[in-house]
XYZ file of C-alpha atoms in Angstrom:
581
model
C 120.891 141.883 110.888
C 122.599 139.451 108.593
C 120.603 136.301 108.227
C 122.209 132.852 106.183
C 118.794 130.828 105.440
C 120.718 127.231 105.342
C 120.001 123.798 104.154
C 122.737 121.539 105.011
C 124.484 119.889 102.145
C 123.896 116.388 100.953
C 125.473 113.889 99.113
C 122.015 112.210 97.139
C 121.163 111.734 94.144
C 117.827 111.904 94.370
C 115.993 114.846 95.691
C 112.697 115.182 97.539
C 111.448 119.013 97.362
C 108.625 118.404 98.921
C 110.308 120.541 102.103
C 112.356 122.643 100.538
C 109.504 124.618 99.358
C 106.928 124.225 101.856
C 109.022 124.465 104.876
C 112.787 125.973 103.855
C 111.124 128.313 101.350
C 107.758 129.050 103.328
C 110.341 130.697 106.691
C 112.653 132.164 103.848
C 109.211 133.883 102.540
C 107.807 135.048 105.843
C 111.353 136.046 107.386
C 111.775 138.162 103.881
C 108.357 139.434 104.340
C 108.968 140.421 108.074
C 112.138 142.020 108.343
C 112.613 143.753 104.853
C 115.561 145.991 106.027
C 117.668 142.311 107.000
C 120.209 141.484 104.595
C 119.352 137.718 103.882
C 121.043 134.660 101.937
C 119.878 131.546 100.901
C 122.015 128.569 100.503
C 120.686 124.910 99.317
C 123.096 122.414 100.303
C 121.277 119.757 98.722
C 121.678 121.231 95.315
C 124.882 123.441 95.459
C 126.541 120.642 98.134
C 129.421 122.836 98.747
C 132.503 121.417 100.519
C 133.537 121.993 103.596
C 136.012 124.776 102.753
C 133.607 126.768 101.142
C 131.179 126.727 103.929
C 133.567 127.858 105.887
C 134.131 130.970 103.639
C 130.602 131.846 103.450
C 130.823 131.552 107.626
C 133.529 134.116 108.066
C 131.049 136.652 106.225
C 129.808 137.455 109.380
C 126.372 136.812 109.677
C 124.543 136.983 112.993
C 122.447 134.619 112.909
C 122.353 131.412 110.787
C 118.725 129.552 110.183
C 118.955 125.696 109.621
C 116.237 123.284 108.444
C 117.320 119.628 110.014
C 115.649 116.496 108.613
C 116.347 112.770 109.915
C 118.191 112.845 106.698
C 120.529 115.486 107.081
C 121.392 115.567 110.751
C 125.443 114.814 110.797
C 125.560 117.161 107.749
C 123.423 119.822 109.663
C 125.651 118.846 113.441
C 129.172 119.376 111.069
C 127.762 122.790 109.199
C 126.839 124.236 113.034
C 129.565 123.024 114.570
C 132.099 124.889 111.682
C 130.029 127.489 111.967
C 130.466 128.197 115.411
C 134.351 127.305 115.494
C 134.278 130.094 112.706
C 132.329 133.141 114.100
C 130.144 134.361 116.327
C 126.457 133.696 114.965
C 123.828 131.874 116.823
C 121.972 129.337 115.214
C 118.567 128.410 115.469
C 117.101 125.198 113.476
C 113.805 124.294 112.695
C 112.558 120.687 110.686
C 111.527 117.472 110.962
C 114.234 116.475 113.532
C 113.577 119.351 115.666
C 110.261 118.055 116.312
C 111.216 114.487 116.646
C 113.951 114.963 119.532
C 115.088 118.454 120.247
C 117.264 117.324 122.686
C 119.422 115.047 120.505
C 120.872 118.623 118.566
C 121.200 120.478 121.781
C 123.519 116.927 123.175
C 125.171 116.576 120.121
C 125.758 120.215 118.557
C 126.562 123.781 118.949
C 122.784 124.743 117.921
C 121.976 127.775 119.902
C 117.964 127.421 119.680
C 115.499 124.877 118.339
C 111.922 124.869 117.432
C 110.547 122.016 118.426
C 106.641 122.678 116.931
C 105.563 123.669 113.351
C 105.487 126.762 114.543
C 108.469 127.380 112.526
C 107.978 130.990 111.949
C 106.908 132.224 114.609
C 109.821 130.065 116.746
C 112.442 131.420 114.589
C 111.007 134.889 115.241
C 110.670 135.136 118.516
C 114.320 134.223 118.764
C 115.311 136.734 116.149
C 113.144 139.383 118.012
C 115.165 138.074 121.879
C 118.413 138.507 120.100
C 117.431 142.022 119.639
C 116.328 142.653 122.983
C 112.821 143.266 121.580
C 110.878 140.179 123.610
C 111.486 139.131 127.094
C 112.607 134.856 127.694
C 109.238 134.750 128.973
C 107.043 135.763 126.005
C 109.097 132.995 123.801
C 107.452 129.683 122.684
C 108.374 126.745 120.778
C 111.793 126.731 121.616
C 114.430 125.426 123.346
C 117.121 127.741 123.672
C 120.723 127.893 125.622
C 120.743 130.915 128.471
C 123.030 131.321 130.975
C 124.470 127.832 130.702
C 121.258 125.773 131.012
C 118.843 125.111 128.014
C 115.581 126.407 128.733
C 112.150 125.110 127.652
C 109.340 127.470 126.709
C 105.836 126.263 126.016
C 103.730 126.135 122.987
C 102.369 128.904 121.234
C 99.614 129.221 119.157
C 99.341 127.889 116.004
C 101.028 130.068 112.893
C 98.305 132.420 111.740
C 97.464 131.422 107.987
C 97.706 135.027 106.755
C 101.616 134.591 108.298
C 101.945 131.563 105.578
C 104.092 132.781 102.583
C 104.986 131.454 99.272
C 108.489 130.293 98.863
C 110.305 133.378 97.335
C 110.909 131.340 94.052
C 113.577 134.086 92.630
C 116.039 133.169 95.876
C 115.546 129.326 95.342
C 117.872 127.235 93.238
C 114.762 126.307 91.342
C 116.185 125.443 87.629
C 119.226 122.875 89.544
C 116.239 121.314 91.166
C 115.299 119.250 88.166
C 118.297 116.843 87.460
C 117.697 115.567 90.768
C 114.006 114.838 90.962
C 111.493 113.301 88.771
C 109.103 115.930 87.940
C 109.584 119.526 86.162
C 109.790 122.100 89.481
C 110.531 125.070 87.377
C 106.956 125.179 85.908
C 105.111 124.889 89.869
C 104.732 126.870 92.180
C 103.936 125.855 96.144
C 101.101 127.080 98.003
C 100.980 126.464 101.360
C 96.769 125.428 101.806
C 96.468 123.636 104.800
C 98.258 122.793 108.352
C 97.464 119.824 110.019
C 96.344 116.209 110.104
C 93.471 114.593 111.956
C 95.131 110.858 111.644
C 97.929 109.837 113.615
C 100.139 107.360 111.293
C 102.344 105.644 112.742
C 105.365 106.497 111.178
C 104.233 110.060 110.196
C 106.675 113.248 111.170
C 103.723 115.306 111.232
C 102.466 113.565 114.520
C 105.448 114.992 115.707
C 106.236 118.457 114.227
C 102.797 119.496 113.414
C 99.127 119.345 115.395
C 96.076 116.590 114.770
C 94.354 120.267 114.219
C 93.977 121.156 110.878
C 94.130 124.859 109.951
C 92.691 126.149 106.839
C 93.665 129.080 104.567
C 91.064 131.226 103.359
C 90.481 130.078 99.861
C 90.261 134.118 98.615
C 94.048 134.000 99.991
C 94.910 130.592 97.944
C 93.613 132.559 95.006
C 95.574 135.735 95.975
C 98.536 133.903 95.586
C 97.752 132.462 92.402
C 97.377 135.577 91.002
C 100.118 136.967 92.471
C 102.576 134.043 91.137
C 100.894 135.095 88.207
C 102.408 138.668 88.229
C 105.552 137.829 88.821
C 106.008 134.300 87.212
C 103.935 134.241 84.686
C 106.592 133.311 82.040
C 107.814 130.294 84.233
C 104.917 128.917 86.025
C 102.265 127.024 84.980
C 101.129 124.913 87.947
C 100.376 125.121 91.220
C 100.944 122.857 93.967
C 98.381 123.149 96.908
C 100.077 121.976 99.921
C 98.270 120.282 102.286
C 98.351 116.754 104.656
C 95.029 115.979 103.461
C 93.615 118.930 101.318
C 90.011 116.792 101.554
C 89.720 116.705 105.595
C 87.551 119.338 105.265
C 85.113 118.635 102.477
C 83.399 122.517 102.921
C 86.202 123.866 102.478
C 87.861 122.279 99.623
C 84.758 122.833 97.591
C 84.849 126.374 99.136
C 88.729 126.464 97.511
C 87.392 124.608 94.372
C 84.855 127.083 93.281
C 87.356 129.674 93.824
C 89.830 128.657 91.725
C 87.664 128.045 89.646
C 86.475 131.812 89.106
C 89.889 132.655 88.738
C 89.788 133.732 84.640
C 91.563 131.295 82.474
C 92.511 127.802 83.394
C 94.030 126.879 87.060
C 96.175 123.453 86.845
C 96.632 122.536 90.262
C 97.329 119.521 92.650
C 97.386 118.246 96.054
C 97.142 115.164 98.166
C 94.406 113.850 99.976
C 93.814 110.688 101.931
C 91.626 108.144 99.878
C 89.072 107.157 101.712
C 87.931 110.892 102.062
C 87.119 111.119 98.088
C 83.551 111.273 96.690
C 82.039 112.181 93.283
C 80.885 115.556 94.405
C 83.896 116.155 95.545
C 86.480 115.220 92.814
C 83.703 116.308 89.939
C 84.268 119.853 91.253
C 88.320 119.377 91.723
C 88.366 118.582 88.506
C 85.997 121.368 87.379
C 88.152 123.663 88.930
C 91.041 122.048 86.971
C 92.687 119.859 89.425
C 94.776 117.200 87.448
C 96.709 115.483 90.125
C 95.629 113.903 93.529
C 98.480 112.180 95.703
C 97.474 109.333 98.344
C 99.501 107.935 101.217
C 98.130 103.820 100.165
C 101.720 103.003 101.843
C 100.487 99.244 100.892
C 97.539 96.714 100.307
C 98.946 94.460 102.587
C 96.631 94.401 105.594
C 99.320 92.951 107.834
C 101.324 95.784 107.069
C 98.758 98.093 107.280
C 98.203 97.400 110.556
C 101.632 97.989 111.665
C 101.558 101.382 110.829
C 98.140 102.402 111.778
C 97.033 103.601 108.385
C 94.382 100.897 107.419
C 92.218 101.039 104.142
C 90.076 98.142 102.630
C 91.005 97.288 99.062
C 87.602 98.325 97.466
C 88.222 101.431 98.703
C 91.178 102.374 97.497
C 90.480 101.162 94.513
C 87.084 103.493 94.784
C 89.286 106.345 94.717
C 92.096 106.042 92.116
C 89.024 105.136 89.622
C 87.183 107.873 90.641
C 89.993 110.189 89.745
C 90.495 108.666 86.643
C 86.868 108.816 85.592
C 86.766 112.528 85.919
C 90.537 112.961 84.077
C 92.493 113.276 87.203
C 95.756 111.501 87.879
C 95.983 109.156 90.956
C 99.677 109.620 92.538
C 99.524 106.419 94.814
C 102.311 106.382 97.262
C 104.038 102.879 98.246
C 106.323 101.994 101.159
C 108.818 99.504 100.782
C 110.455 98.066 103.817
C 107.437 98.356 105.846
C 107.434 95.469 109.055
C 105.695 92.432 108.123
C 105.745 92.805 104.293
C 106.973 90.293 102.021
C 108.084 90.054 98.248
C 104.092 89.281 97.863
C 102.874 91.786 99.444
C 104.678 94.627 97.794
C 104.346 92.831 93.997
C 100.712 92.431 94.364
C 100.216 96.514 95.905
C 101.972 97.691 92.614
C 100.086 95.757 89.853
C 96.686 96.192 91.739
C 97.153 100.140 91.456
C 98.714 99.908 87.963
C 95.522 97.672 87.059
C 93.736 100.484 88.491
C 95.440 102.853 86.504
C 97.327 104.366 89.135
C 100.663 106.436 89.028
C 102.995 105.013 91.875
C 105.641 106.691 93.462
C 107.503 104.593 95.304
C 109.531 105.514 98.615
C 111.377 103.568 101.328
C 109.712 102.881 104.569
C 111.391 105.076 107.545
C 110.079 104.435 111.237
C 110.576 107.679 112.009
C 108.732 107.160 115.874
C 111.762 105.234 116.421
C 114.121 108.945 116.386
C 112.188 110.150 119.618
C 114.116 107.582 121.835
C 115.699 109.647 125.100
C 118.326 107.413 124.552
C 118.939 107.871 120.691
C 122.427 107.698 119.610
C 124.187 108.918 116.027
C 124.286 105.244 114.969
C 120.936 105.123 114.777
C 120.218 108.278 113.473
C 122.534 107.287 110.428
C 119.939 104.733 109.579
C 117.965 107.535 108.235
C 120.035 109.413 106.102
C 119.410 107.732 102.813
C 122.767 107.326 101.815
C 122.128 103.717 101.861
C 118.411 102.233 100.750
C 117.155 98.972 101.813
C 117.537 99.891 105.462
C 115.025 97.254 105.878
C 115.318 93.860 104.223
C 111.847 92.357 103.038
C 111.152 88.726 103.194
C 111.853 87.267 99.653
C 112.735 90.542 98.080
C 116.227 90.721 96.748
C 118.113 94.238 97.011
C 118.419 94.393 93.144
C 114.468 94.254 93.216
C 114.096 96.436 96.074
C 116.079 99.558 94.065
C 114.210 99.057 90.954
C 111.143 99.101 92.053
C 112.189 102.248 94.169
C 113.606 103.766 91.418
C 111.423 102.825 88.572
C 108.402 101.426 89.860
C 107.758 98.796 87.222
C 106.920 95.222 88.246
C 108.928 93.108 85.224
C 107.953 89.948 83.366
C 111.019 89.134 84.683
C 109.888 89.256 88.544
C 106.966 87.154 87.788
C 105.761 83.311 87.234
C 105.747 82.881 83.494
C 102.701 81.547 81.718
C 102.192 80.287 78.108
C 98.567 80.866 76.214
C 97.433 80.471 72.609
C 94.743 82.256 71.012
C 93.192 82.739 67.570
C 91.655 85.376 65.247
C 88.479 83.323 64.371
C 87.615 85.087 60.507
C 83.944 84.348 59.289
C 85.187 82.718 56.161
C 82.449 84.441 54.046
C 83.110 86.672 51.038
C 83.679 90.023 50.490
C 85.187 92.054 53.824
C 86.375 89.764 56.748
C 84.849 89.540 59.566
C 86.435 88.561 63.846
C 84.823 87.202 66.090
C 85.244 88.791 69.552
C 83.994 87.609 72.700
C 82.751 89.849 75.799
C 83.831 89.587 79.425
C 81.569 89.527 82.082
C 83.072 92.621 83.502
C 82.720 94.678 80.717
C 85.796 93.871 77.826
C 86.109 92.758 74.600
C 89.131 89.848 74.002
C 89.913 87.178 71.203
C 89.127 83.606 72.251
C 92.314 82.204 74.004
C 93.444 79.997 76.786
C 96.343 78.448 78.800
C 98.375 75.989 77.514
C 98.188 72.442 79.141
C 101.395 70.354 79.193
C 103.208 68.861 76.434
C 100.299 70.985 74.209
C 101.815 72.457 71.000
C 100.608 76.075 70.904
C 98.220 75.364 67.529
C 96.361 72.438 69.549
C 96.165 74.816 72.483
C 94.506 77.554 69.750
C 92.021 75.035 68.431
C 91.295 73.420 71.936
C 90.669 77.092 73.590
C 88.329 78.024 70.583
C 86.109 75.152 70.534
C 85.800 75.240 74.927
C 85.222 78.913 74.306
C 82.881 79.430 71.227
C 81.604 76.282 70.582
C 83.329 75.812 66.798
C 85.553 73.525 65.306
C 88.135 75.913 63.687
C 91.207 75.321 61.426
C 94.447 77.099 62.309
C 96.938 77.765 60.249
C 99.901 76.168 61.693
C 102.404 78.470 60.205
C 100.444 81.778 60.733
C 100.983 82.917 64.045
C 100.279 86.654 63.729
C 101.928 88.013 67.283
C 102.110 87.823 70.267
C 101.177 89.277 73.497
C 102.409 90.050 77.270
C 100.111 90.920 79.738
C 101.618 91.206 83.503
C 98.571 90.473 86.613
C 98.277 89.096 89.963
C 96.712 85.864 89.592
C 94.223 85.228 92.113
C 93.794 81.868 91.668
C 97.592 80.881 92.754
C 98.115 84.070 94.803
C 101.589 85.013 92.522
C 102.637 87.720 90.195
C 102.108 86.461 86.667
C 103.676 86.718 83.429
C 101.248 85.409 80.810
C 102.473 85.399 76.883
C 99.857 84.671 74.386
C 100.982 83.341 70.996
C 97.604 83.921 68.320
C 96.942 82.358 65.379
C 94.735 83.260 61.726
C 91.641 80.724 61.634
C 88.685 79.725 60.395
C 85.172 77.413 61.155
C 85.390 74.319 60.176
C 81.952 72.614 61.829
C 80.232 73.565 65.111
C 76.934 75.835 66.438
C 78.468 79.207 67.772
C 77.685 79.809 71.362
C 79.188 80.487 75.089
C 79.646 77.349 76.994
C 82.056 79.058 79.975
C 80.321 81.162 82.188
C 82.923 84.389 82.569
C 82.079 85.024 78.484
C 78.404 87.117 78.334
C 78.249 87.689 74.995
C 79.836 86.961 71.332
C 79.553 89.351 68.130
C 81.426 89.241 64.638
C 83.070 92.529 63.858
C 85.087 94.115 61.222
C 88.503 94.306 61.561
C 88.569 98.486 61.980
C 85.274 97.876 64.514
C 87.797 95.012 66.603
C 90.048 97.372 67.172
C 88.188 100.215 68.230
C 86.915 97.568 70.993
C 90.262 95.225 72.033
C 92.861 96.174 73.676
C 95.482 97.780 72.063
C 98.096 95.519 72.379
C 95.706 93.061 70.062
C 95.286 95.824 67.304
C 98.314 95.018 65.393
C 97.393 91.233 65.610
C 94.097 91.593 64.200
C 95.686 93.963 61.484
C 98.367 92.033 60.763
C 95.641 88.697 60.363
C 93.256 90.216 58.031
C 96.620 91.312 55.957
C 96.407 94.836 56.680
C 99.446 97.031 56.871
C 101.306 96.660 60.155
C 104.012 99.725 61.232
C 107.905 98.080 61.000
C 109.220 96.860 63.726
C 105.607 97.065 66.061
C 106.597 94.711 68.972
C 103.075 94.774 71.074
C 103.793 96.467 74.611
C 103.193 95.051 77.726
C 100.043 95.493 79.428
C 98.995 95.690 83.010
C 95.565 93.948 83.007
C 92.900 94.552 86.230
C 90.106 96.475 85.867
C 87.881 96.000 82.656
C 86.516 99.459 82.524
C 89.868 101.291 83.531
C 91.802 98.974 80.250
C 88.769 100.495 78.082
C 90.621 103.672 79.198
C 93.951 103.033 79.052
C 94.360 100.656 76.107
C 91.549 101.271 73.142
């Protein structure tokens, strides 16, 4: 049998692989595995995206039976590449996806699809109609399908769930792999896939695996995880150096992710891996051994802060916690992949501004991604035009109160909350010297949660900058101090969410040399714990350092050309200890 393994082309510019290696490539693998003596292709529309012409040369091949993967994305692509297809031979088609879950019935109305599996059974579907086109299996042993018979479209039930020793690696030498890369963010030709886990307990609102897949969750054997690793190994040992366990929530089961852990974690020499897990299910026993085992990437759903939001999607989590978990990570090395929805109903400009710099004051990666209500696809009475609203060819779907497009597609794209989106504030500081002899000496001040800053405050109106620098000092430290008016030594830019006003802010701090003039040193403001002089190599090694260069450049050390201090995300005392010293 001749067998075309399709995905239909698309026209992004962005990709998503996530499916095309855990899905596309995991029935590639266990059709390849199955029926050695088929002749198989593999064609990625997303990444070859060939016209319409040449589809329909690789159609008149002949093949018997052509496989499709349809996503919400990629339906009228998919409906076009079937429909050709069957204008141009005589092949059934069978599809399997995201869609095919979602409403089955919508591809049987609207193309020439011969079959569809309508579980994640995907292999097994795609089998059993394989094995009935060879008159090896009776209609009535089939399940997960609709198929076309006799002029009516029959239903069969659902079959048991795909046997993990049936899941299979994505045969990495038939996918495009290298053309991958231009289109996504991240380096695929150095990971490799392993499918780890089926399943999700929690019923998101706007998840497809409510749909396609089973609030069961079925485990691989973790001996079999670490089969595969080795076996990648084998074979790909000059072009893989990661692996990617593949699971809804790798952590729903906490025995058996330790039980996976400590395997990997035998497995001689080191094991970078990484998975996702839902945040809420994290705990120090738990990520100490990930990390052991040398996990160095976690993703999380967070989807956004907002708790209005929140609710609309059923996926609630309380601040603290979240921020539990991407510290938690962090503390033990591991990077926290937070991903955000935009678009979601309910949010507003604030909302989505304050989920960002929360998590990057956490220390958080984000990945941003638009919000699709994918519940909304299962309609009986669906229709194209609203199945175009998924495709992606056009973001911001769904406009957010107070959120202008431009904003909307760089934060999708980039992720990075600007000065520039935020309400600008104005500060002067100083770097207080002892005025003694011999080597100079700073004076820092502590934070009651945990870090070390120069004394500095807010401007008040009509203030020149050195009146704000001796004002601050004196409130802060008790001294009278002298500034030197024409000696400001650099500034800074620190981006937060301001809880006092509620707003994104923007705060520049202008610092200035000084030096006592009269006072008793002390704290007289109650967030400052404790106060310490400090050489100017000790200053750094505790400040921030976007204040390094300052200090340097005040005690007249040598500062690099052209330094121009960076921006910096400020939350979290202990995580800026971290990221910034």
């Amino acid at each position: 049998m001749r067998i075309l393994l399709l995905w239909p082309p698309e026209q992004r510019d962005f990709l998503s692989t996530f499916r095309h290696f855990s899905h596309f490539g995991a029935v590639a693998g266990y059709l390849r595995r199955r029926y050695p003596e088929f002749h198989f292709k593999l064609l990625d529309g997303a990444v070859a995206k060939p016209s319409r012409d040449q589809l329909a040369t690789e159609f008149r091949i002949g093949y018997d039976l052509v496989v499709v993967q349809v996503e919400p994305y990629n339906v009228e692509s998919a409906q076009r590449a079937i429909d050709l297809c069957k204008r141009l031979g005589s092949a059934r088609v069978v599809a399997f996806g995201g869609m095919c879950g979602l409403n089955p019935k919508f591809l049987l109305a609207h193309s020439g699809v011969d079959a569809v599996c309508y579980t994640g059974n995907w292999e097994y579907g795609v089998r059993y109609y394989i094995e009935y086109l060879m008159g090896h299996r009776d209609p009535s042993q089939l399940t997960d399908l609709y198929y076309r018979a006799n002029g009516s479209v029959m239903r069969t039930p659902v079959g048991p769930m795909v046997a993990p020793e049936d899941w299979c690696l994505a045969p990495l030498d038939w996918m495009p792999v290298p053309h991958y890369d231009p289109l996504t963010n991240a380096n695929h030709q150095r990971e490799a896939r392993i499918l780890a886990s089926r399943g999700c307990p929690f019923t998101c609102s706007f998840c497809r695996t409510s749909y396609t897949g089973t609030r069961r969750v079925i485990h691989r054997a973790p001996a079999a995880i670490v089969r595969d690793i080795a076996a990648i190994r084998a074979r790909y040992s000059d072009d893989v150096d990661k692996y990617n366990l593949v699971a809804a929530n790798f952590t729903a089961n906490r025995s058996w992710a330790l039980s996976v852990c400590r395997a990997i974690a035998a497995v001689p020499g080191q094991v970078r891996w990484c998975t996702m897990s839902r945040v809420s299910l994290l705990d120090e026993g738990l990520v100490a051994e990930m990390a052991a085992s040398g996990c160095w990437k976690v993703g999380m759903g967070i989807e956004t802060l907002g708790a209005a939001a929140q609710a609309g999607i059923n996926k609630c989590f309380a601040e603290e916690t979240v921020k539990r978990g991407v510290l938690l990570l962090r503390k033990y090395g591991i990077v926290a992949r937070t991903c955000i929805m935009l678009g979601i109903p309910g949010q507003t400009r604030e909302d989505i501004l304050y989920s960002f710099l929360r998590l990057q004051e956490w220390g958080a990666s984000i990945r941003p991604k638009e919000y699709y209500p994918f519940q909304q696809l299962t309609r009986d009475d669906l229709a194209i035009e609203d199945v175009r609203k998924f495709d992606r060819s056009e973001p911001y779907r769904n406009p957010i109160d107070g959120l202008s497009k431009e904003l909307f597609l760089r934060l999708l794209r980039s992720g990075d909350v600007t000065p520039a989106d935020c309400r600008p504030v104005t500060s002067a500081g100083v770097v207080l010297f002892d005025g003694t002899s011999g080597d100079p000496r700073v004076l820092l001040l502590r934070h009651c949660d945990g870090g070390w800053y120069l004394p500095r405050g807010k401007r008040m109106p009509g203030e020149e900058l050195p009146t704000t620098a001796t004002r601050e000092a004196r409130e802060e430290t008790g001294l009278v101090v002298e500034v030197d008016v024409g000696a400001c030594v650099g500034s800074t830019l620190d981006v937060y969410w301001s809880p006092r006003t509620g707003l994104p802010t923007a705060k520049t701090t202008h610092y200035f040399r000084a030096t006592p003039l009269a006072g008793e040193l002390h704290l007289s403001e109650p967030q400052w714990v404790e106060v310490r002089w400090a050489s100017p190599t000790e200053a750094c090694r505790l400040l921030p350092v976007n204040l390094h260069e300052i200090v340097q450049q005040a005690a007249g050390l040598d500062v690099p050309a052209g330094w121009n201090p960076p921006v910096r995300i400020i939350g979290d005392i202990r995580v800026l200890q971290d990221q910034f010293s």
